[in-house]
Coordinates of C-alpha atoms and ligand atoms in Angstrom, one line a residue:
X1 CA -99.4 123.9 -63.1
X2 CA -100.8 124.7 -59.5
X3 CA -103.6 127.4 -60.8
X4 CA -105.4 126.6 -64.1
X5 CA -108.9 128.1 -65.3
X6 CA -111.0 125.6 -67.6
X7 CA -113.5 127.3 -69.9
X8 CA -115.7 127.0 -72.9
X9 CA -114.5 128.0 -76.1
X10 CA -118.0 128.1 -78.0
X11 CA -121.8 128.3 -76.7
X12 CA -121.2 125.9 -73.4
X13 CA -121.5 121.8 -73.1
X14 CA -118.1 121.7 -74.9
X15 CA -117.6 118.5 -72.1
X16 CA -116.1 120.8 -69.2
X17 CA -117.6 118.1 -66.9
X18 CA -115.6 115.4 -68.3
X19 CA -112.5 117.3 -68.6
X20 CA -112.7 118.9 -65.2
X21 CA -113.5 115.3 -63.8
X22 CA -110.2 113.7 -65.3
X23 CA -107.8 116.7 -64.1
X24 CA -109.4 116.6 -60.7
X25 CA -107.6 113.3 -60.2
X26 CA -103.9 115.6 -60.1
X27 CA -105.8 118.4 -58.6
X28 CA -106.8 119.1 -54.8
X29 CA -109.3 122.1 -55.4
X30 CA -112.1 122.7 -57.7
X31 CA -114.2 126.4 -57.9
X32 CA -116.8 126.7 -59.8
X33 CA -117.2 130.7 -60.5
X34 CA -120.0 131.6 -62.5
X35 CA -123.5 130.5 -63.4
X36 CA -126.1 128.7 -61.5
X37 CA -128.1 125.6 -62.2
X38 CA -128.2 126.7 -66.1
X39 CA -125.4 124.4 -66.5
X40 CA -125.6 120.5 -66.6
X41 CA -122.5 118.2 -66.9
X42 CA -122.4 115.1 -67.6
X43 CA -119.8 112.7 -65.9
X44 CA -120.1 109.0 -67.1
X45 CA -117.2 106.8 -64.4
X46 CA -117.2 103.2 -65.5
X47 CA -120.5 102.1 -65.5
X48 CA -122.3 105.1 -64.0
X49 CA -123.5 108.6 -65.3
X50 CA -123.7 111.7 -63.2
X51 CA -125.6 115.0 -64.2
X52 CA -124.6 117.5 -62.2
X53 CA -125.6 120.9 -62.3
X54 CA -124.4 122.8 -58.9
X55 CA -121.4 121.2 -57.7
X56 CA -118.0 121.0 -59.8
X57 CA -117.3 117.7 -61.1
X58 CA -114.3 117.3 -59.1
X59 CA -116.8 116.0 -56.2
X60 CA -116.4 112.6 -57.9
X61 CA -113.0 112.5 -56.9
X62 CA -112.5 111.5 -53.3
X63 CA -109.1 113.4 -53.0
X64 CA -110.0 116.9 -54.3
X65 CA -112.4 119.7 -52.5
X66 CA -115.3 120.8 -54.6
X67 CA -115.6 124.6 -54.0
X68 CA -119.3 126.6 -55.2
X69 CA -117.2 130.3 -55.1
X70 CA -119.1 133.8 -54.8
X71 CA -119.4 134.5 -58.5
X72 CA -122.6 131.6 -58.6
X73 CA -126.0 131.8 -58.5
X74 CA -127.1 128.8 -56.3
X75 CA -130.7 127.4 -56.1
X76 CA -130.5 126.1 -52.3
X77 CA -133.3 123.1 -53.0
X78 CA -131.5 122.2 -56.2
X79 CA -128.1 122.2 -54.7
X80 CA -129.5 119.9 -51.4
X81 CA -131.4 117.4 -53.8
X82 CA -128.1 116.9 -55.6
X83 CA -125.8 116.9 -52.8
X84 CA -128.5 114.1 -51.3
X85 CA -128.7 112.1 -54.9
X86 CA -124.7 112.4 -54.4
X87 CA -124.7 110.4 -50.9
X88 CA -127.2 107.8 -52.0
X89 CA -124.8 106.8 -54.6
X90 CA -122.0 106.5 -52.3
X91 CA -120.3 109.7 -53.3
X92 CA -118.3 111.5 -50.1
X93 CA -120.5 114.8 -49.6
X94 CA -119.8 116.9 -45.8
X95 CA -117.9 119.9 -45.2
X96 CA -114.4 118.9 -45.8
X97 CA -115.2 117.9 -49.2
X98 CA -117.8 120.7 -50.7
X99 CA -117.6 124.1 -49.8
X100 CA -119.9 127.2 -50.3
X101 CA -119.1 131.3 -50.8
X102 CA -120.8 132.6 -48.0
X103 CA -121.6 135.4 -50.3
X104 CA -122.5 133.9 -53.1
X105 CA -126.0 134.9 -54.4
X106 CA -129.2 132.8 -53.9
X107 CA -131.8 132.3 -56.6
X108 CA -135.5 132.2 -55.2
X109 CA -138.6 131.2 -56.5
X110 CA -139.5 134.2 -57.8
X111 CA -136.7 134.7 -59.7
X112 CA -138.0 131.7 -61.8
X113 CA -141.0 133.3 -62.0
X114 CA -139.8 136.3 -63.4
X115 CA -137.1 134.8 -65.8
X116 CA -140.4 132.4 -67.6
X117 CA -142.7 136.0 -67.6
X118 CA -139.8 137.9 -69.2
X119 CA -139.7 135.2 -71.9
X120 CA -142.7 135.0 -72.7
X121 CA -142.7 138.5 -72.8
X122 CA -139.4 138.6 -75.7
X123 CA -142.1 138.3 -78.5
X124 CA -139.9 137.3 -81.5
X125 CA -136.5 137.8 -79.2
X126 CA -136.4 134.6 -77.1
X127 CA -133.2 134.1 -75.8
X128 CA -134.4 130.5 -75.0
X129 CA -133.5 130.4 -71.3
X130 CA -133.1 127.4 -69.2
X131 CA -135.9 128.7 -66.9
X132 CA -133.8 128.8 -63.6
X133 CA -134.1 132.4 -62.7
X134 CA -130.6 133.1 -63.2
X135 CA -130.7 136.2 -65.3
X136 CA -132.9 137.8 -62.8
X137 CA -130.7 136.5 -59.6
X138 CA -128.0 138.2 -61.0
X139 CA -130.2 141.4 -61.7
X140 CA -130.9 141.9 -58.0
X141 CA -127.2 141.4 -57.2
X142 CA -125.9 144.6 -59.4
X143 CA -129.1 146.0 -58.1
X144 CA -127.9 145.8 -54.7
X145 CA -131.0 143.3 -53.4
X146 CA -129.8 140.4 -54.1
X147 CA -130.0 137.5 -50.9
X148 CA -126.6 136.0 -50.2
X149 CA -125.9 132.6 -48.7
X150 CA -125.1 133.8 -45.3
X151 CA -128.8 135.7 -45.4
X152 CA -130.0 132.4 -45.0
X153 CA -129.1 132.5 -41.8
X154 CA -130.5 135.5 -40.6
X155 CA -134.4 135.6 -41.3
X156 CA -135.7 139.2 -40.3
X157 CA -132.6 140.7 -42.5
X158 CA -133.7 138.4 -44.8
X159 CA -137.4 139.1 -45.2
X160 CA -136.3 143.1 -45.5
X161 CA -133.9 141.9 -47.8
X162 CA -136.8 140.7 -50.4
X163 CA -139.3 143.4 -49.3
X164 CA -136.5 145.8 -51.2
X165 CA -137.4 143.8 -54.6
X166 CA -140.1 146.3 -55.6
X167 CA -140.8 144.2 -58.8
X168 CA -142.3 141.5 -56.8
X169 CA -145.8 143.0 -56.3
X170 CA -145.7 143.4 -60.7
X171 CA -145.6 139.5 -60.5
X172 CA -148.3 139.3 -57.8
X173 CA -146.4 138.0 -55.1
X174 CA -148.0 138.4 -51.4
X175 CA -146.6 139.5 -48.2
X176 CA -147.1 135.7 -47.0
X177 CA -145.5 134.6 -50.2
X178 CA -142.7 136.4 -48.5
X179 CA -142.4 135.1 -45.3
X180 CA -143.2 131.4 -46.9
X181 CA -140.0 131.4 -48.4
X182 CA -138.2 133.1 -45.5
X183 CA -139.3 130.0 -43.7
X184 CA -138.5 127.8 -46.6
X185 CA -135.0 129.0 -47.7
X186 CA -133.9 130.0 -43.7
X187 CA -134.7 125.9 -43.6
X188 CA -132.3 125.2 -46.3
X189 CA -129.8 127.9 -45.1
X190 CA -129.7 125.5 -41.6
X191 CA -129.0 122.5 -43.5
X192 CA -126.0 124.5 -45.7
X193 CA -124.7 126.2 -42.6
X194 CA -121.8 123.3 -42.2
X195 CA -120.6 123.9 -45.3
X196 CA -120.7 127.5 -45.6
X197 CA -117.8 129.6 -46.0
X198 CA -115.2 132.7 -47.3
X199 CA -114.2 130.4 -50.2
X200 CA -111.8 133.8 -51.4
X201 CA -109.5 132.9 -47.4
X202 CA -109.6 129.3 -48.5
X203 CA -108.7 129.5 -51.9
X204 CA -105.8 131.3 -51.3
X205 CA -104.5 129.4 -48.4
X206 CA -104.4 126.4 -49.9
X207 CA -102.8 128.3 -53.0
X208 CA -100.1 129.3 -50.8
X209 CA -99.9 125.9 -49.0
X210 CA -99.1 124.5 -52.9
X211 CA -102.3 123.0 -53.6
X212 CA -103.7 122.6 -57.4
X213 CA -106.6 124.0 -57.8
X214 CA -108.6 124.5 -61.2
X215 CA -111.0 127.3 -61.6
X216 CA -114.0 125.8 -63.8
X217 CA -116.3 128.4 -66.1
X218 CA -119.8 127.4 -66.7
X219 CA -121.6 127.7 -70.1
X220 CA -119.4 129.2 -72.7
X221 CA -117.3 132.3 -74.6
X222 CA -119.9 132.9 -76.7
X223 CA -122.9 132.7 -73.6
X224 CA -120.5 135.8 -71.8
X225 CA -122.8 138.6 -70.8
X226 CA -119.7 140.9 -72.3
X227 CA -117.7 139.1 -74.8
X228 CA -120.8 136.7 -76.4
X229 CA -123.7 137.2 -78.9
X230 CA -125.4 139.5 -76.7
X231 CA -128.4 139.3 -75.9
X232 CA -128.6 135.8 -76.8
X233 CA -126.1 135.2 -73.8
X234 CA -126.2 134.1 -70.0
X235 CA -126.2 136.5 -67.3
X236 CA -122.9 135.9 -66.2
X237 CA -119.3 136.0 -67.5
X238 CA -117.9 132.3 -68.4
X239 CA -114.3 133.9 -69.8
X240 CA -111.5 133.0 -67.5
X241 CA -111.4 136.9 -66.5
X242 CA -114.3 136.4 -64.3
X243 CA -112.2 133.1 -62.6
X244 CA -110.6 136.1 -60.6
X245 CA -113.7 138.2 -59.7
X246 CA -116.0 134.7 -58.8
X247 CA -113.4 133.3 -56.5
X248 CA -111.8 136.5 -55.3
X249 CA -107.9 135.5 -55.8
X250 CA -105.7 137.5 -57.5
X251 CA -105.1 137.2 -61.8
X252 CA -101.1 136.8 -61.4
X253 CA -102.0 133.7 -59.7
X254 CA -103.6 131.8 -62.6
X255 CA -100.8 129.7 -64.5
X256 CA -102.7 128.3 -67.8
X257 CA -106.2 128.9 -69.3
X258 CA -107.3 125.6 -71.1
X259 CA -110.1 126.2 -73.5
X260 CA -112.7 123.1 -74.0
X261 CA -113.7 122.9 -77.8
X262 CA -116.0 120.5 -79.1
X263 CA -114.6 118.8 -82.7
X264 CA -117.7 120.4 -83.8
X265 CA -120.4 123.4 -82.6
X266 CA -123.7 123.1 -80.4
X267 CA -125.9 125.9 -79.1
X268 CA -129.3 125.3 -77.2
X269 CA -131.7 128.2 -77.0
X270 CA -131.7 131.2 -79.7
X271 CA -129.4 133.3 -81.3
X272 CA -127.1 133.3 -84.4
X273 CA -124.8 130.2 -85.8
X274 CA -123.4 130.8 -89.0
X275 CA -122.2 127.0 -88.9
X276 CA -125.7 125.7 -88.1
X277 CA -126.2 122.3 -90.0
X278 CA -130.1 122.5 -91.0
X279 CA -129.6 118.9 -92.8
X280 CA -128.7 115.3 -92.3
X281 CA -125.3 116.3 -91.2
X282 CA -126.5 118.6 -88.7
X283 CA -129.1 115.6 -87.5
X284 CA -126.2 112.9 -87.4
X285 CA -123.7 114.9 -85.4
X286 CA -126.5 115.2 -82.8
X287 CA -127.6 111.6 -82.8
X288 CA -124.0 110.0 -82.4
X289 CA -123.2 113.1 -80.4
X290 CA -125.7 112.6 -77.9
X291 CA -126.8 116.7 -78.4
X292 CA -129.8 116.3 -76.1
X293 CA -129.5 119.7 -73.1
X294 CA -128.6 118.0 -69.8
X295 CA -130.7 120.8 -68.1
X296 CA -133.3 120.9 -70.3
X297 CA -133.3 118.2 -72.6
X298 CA -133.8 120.5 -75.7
X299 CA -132.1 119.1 -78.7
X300 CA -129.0 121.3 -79.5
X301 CA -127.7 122.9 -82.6
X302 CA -125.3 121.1 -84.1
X303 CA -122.8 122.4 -86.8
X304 CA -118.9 122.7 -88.1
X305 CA -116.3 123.8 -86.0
X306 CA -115.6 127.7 -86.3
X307 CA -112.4 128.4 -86.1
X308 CA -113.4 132.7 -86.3
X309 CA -115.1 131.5 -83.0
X310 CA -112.3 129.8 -81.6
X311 CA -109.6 132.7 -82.5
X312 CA -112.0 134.9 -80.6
X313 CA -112.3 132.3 -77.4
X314 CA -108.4 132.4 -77.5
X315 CA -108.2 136.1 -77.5
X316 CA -111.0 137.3 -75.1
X317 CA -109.6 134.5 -72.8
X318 CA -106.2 134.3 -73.3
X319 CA -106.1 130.4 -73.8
X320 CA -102.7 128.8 -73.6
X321 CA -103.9 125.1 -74.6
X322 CA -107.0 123.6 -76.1
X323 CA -108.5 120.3 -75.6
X324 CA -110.5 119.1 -78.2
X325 CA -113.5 117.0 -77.1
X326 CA -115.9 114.5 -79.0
X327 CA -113.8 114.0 -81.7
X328 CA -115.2 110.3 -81.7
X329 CA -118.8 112.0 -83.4
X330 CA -116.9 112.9 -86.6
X331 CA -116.1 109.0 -86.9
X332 CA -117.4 107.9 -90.2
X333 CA -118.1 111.3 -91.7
X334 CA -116.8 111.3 -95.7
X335 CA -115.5 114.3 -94.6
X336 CA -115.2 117.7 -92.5
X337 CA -115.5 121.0 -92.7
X338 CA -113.7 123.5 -90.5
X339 CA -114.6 127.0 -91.3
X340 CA -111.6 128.8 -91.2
X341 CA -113.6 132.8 -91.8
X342 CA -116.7 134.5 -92.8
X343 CA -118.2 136.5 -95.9
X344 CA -119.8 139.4 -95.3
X345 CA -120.8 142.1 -97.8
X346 CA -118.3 140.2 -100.2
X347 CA -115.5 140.7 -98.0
X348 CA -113.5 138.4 -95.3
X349 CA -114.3 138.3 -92.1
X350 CA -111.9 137.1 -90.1
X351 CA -112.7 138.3 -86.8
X352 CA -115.7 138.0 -84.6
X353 CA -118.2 140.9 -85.3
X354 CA -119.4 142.3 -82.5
X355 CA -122.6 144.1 -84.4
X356 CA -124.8 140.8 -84.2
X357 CA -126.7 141.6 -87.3
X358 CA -123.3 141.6 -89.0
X359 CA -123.0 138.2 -87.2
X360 CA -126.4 137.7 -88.7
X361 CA -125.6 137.6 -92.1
X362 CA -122.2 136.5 -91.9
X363 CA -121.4 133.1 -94.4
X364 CA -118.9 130.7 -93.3
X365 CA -115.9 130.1 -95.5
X366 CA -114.7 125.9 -95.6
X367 CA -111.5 124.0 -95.8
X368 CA -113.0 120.5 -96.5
X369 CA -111.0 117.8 -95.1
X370 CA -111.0 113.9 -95.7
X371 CA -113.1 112.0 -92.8
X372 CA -112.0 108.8 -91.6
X373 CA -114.3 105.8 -91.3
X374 CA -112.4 104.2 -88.2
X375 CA -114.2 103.7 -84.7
X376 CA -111.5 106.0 -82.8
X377 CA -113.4 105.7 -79.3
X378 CA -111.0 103.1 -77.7
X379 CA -107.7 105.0 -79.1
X380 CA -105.6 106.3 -76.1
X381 CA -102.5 107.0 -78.0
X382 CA -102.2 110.1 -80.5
X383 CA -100.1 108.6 -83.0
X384 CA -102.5 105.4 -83.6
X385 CA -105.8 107.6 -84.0
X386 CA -106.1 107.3 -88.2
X387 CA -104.2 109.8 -90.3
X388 CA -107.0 111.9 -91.5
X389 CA -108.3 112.3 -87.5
X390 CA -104.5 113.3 -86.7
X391 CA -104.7 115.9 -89.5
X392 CA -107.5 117.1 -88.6
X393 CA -106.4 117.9 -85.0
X394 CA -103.1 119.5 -86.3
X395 CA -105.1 121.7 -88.7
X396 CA -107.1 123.4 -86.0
X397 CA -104.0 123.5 -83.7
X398 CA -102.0 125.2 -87.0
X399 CA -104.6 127.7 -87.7
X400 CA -105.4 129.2 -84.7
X401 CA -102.3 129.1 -83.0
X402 CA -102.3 126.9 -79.6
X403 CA -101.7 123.3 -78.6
X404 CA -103.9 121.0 -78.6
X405 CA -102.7 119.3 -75.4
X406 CA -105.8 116.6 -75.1
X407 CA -108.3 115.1 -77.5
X408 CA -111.5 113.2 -76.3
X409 CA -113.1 110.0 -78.1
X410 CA -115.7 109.2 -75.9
X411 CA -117.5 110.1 -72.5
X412 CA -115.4 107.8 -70.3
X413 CA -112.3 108.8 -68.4
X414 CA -110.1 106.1 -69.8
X415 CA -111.6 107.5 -73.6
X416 CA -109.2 110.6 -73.4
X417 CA -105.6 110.8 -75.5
X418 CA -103.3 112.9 -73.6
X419 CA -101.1 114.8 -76.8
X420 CA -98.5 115.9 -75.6
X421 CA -97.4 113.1 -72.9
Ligands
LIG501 P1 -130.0 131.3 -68.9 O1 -128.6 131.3 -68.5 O2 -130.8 130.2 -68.3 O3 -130.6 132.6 -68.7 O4 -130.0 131.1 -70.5 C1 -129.5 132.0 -71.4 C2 -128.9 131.3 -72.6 O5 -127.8 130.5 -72.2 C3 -129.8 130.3 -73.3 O6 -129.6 130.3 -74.7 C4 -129.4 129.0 -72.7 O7 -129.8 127.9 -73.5 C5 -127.9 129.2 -72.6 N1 -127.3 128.3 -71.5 C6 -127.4 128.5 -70.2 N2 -126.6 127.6 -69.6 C7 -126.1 126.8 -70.5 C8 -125.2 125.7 -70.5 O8 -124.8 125.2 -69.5 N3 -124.9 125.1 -71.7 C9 -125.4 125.6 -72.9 N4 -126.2 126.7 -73.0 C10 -126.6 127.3 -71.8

């Protein structure tokens, strides 16, 4: 499949990084869309772990181009320190190899400024932001003031640019402040220059030269500014519609939308989990998980997999395969639940409510399967991972109606079982 979008199924760190990383080795191109530096992945190749939070996974391959597309939010002093950390480690980093939307919308200090204020401000509504200005980068880019990439370069349009962002002076920023970061970011624009570029022109050439490319969401379905569990949601749109509008190629180009979906459910920050494990359960899964943010370290959520969740993922995304990650943390586990529908009001629920205080009070309905005690971390083949862990995986794929084309046991490459080789 030469075009192929990767996304989230539930609230984001579904292990997109791994995935990505693994399918990059058969790919040549991968665009990141959406999001900013609100996402983290983790990568762990043999003995070493990468967090990355700007640049696509596929940067640890050393055939495939790593493409930042015009739908993200880029923090330029983020995105430098971990193109730098990159090259110390002996990763390949220069212009042939990363690439950056030369419209893609830059997120300033102030912005981070703003997104803590407007927290703080939520008094009993936090959404639990990661703090990186992204929800106000975005603002000023529907607004009409945001600062893109190529802005960088110019520092007088660049200064009027910002001067347009009357909410500045509410926040008590200065007209020095101002020309400060003009200096500051025209700086960082300089170093980017080399890699700046109309990723849409490059996207589709290479398309048409018959390169693969995947097109990797950030975050999660259920973190869509649209489709998710508004407002508790990022200010972008992760569903594999927004793969078109971030990267500027056409939809009748994209072949297959794989959906990531963790075994089980995590969310960081607020909002409503009808799965939510308050107990031991919930604790375990996020000890042998690992459920610790990789942008914030906040310890996640942890819960049982919701299949009304997943149905919805499939439709508002149009998934055509699922790859089932961490299955590995269920190891162990007398046994699992997989809520299969909601309860609300005495009657089933069996798609996602979009009134969230229906969502609210919504109770999850069980099927209770038997758990396996076996460690299946070093399984690579399907067939030998333990009945009740092969019946569990054919369940979800049953219910909701797509393949299940790859299952992860573990956070290394080799950990991965591919289903239906
Ligand atoms: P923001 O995107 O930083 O504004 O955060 C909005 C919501 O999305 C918060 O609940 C965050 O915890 C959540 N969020 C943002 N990025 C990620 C991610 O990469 N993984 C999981 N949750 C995220």
């Amino acid at each position: 499949m030469s075009v192929q979008v990767i996304v989230g199924s539930q609230w984001g760190d579904e292990g997109k990084g791994k995935i990505t990383d693994i399918l990059a080795e058969k790919m040549d191109l991968v665009v990141r869309y959406q999001g900013g530096n609100n996402a983290g992945h983790t990568v762990v190749v043999g003995k070493e772990t990468f967090k990355l939070h700007h640049i696509p996974s596929g940067i640890l391959n050393d055939s495939c181009v790593s493409i930042m597309a015009n739908g993200v939010v880029l923090d330029p002093e983020v995105l430098l320190k971990e193109m730098n950390g990159l090259k110390k480690r002996g990763i390949a980093v220069n212009p042939s190899k990363f690439k950056l939307s030369s419209i893609a919308h830059v997120i300033l200090p102030f912005h981070k400024t703003l997104d803590s204020n407007q927290e703080s401000n939520r008094e009993g509504e936090k959404i639990g932001t990661t703090g990186r200005g992204i929800g106000p980068a975005y603002t000023d880019k529907i607004a009409r003031f945001g600062v893109r990439a190529m802005d960088l370069l110019k520092p007088e349009f660049l200064k009027k640019q910002i001067m347009k962002k009357s909410w500045l002076t509410g926040i008590g920023v200065t007209e020095k402040d101002i020309d400060d970061v003009v200096i500051e970011f025209h700086k960082y624009g300089k170093e980017l220059e080399p890699y700046i570029i109309d990723t849409s022109l490059y996207i589709n050439e290479a398309i048409k030269a018959g390169k693969r490319v995947i097109l990797e969401g950030a975050q999660g379905t259920m973190l869509d500014v649209d489709h998710g569990t508004y407002p508790f949601v990022t200010s972008s749109n992760p569903i594999s519609g927004a793969a078109t509008t971030g990267t500027g190629i056409g939809p009748q180009l994209i072949e297959g939308v794989m959906g990531v979906t963790k075994a089980y459910v995590t969310r960081v920050g607020e909002g409503p989990f009808p799965t939510e494990l308050l107990d031991e359960t919930g604790e375990a899964l996020r000890d042998k998980g690992g459920e610790y943010g990789t942008t914030t370290n906040r310890p996640r959520r942890c819960g049982w997999l919701d299949l009304v969740v997943l149905r919805y993922a499939i439709r508002v995304n149009g998934l055509t395969e699922i790859c089932l990650t961490k299955l590995d943390v269920l190891d162990g586990q007398e046994s699992v639940k997989i809520c299969t529908n909601y309860v609300y009001n005495n009657e089933k629920v069996e798609h996602f409510p979009l009134d969230l205080d229906v969502f609210n009070e919504c109770e999850p309905e069980y099927v209770e399967l038997p758990g396996w005690d076996e460690d299946i971390s070093k399984i690579t083949d399907f067939e030998k991972l333990p009945e009740n862990a092969k019946t569990f995986v054919d369940y979800v794929e049953q219910a909701v109606g797509v393949k299940v084309s790859m299952v992860s046991v573990g956070p290394n490459r080799v950990q991965t079982i591919f289903k239906n080789d």
